[in-house]
PDB file of C-alpha atoms and ligand atoms in Angstrom:
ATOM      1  CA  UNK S   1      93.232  72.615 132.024  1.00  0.00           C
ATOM      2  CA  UNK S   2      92.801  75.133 129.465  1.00  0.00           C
ATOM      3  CA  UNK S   3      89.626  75.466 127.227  1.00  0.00           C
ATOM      4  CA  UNK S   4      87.464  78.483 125.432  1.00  0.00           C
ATOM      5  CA  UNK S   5      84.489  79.960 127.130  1.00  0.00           C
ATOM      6  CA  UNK S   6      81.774  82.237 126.296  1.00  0.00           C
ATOM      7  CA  UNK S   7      81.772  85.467 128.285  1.00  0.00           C
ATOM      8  CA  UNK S   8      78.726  85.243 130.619  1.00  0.00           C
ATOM      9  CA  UNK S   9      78.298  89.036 130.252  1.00  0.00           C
ATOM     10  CA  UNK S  10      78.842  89.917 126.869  1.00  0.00           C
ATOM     11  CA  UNK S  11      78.713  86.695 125.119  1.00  0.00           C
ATOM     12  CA  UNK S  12      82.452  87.159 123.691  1.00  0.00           C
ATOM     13  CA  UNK S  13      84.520  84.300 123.393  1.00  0.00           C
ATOM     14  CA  UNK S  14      87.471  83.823 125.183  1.00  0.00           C
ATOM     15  CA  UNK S  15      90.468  81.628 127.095  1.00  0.00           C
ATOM     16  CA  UNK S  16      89.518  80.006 130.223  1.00  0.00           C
ATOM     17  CA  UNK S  17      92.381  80.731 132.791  1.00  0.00           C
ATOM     18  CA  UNK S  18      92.267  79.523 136.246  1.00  0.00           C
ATOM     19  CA  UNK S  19      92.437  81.908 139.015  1.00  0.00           C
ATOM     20  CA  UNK S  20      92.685  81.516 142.949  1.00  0.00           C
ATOM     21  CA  UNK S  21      89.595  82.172 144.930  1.00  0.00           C
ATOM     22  CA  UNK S  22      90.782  81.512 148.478  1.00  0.00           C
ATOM     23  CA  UNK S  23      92.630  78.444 148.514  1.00  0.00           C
ATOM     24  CA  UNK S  24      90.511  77.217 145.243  1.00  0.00           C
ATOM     25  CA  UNK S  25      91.616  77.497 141.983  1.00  0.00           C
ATOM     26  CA  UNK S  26      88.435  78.125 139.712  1.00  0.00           C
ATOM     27  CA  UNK S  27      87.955  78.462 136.087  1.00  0.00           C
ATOM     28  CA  UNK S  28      87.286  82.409 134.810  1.00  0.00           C
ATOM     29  CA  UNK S  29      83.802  83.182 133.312  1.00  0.00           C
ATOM     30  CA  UNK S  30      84.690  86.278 131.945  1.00  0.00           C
ATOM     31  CA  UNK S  31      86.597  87.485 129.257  1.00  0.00           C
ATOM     32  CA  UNK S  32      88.449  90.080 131.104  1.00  0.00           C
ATOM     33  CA  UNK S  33      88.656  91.551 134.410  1.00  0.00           C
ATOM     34  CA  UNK S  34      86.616  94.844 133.064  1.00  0.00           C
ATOM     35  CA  UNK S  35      83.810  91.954 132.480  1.00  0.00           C
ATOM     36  CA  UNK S  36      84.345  90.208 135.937  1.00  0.00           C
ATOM     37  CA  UNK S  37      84.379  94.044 137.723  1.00  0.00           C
ATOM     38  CA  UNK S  38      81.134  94.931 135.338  1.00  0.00           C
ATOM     39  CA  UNK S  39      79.228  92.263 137.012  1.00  0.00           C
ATOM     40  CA  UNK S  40      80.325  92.543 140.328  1.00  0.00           C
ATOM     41  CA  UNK S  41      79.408  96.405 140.484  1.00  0.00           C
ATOM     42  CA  UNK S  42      76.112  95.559 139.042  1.00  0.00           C
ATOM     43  CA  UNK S  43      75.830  93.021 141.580  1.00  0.00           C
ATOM     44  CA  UNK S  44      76.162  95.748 144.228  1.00  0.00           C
ATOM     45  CA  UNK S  45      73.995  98.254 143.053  1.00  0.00           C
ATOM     46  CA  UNK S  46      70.748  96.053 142.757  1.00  0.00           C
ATOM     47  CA  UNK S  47      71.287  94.736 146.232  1.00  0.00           C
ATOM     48  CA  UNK S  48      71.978  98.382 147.423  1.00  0.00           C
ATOM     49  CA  UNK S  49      69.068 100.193 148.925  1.00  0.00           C
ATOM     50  CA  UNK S  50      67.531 102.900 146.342  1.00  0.00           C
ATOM     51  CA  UNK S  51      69.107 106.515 147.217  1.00  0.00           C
ATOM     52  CA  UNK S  52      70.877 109.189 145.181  1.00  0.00           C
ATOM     53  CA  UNK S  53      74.106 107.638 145.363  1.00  0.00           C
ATOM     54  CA  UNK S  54      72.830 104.386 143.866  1.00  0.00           C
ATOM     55  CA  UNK S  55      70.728 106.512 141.303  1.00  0.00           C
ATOM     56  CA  UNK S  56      74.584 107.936 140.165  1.00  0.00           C
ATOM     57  CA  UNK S  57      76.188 104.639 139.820  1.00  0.00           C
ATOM     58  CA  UNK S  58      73.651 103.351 138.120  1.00  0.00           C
ATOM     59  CA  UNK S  59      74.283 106.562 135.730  1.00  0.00           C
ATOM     60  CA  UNK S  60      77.939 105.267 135.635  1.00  0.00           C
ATOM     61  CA  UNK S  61      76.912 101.808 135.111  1.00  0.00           C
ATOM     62  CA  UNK S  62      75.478 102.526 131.851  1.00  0.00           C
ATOM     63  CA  UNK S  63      78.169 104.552 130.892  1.00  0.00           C
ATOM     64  CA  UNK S  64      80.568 101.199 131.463  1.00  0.00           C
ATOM     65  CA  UNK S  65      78.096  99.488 129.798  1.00  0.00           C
ATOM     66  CA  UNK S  66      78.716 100.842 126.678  1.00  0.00           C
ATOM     67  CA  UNK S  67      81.876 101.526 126.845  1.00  0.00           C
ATOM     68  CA  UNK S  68      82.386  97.652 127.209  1.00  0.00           C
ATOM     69  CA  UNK S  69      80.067  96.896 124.099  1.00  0.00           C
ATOM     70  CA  UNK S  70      81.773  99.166 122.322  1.00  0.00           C
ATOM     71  CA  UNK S  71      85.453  98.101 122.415  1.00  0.00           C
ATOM     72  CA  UNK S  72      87.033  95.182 119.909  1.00  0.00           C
ATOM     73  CA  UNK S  73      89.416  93.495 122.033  1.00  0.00           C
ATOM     74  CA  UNK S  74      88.538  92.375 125.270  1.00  0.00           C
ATOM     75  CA  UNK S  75      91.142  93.654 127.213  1.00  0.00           C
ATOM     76  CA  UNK S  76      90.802  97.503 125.489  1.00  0.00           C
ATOM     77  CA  UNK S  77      89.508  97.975 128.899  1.00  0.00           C
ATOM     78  CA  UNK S  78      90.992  97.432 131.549  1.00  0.00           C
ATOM     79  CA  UNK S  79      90.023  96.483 135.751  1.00  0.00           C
ATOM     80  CA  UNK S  80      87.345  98.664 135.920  1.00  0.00           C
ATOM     81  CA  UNK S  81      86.767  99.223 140.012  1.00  0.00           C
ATOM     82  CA  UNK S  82      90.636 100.895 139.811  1.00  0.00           C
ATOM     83  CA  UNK S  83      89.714 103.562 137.180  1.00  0.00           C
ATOM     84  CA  UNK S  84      86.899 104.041 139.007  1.00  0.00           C
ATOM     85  CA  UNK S  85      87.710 103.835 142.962  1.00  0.00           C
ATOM     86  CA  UNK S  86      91.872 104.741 142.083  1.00  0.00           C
ATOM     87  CA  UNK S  87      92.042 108.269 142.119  1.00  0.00           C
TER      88      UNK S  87
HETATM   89 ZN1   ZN G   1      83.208  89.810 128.394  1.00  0.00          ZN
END
């Protein structure tokens, strides 16, 4: 099962591919994993209580942000919590 999708960050279209969440396979939403980490880092820093270290990754945020809306091919970026979190 293999279809095209709209990105439900950026609005990009792009193949569906199934990956495993636990034992489940589920269909992508995202048109790359720099999308899927976008989100989920978002995610984190809203529910994270206001303090200077949110205040910086919400600096860096922004700075992903248009670094993603910037690029041409979707996968011009790459997973995005490894640049950040990998060295
Ligand atoms: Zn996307």
């Amino acid at each position: 099962m293999t279809d095209e999708n709209t990105c439900a960050r950026d609005g990009c279209t792009f193949h569906v591919e199934l990956v495993m969440i636990g034992e489940t396979p589920m269909p992508t939403v995202y048109c790359g994993d720099s999308c899927a980490d976008f989100e989920w880092f978002r995610r984190a820093i809203e529910n994270a209580a206001p303090s200077r270290d949110v205040a910086a990754a919400l600096q860096h945020l922004n700075a992903l942000e248009r670094l993603l809306n910037e690029r041409v091919q979707p996968f011009e970026v790459g997973p995005l919590l490894e640049s950040l979190y990998g060295r």
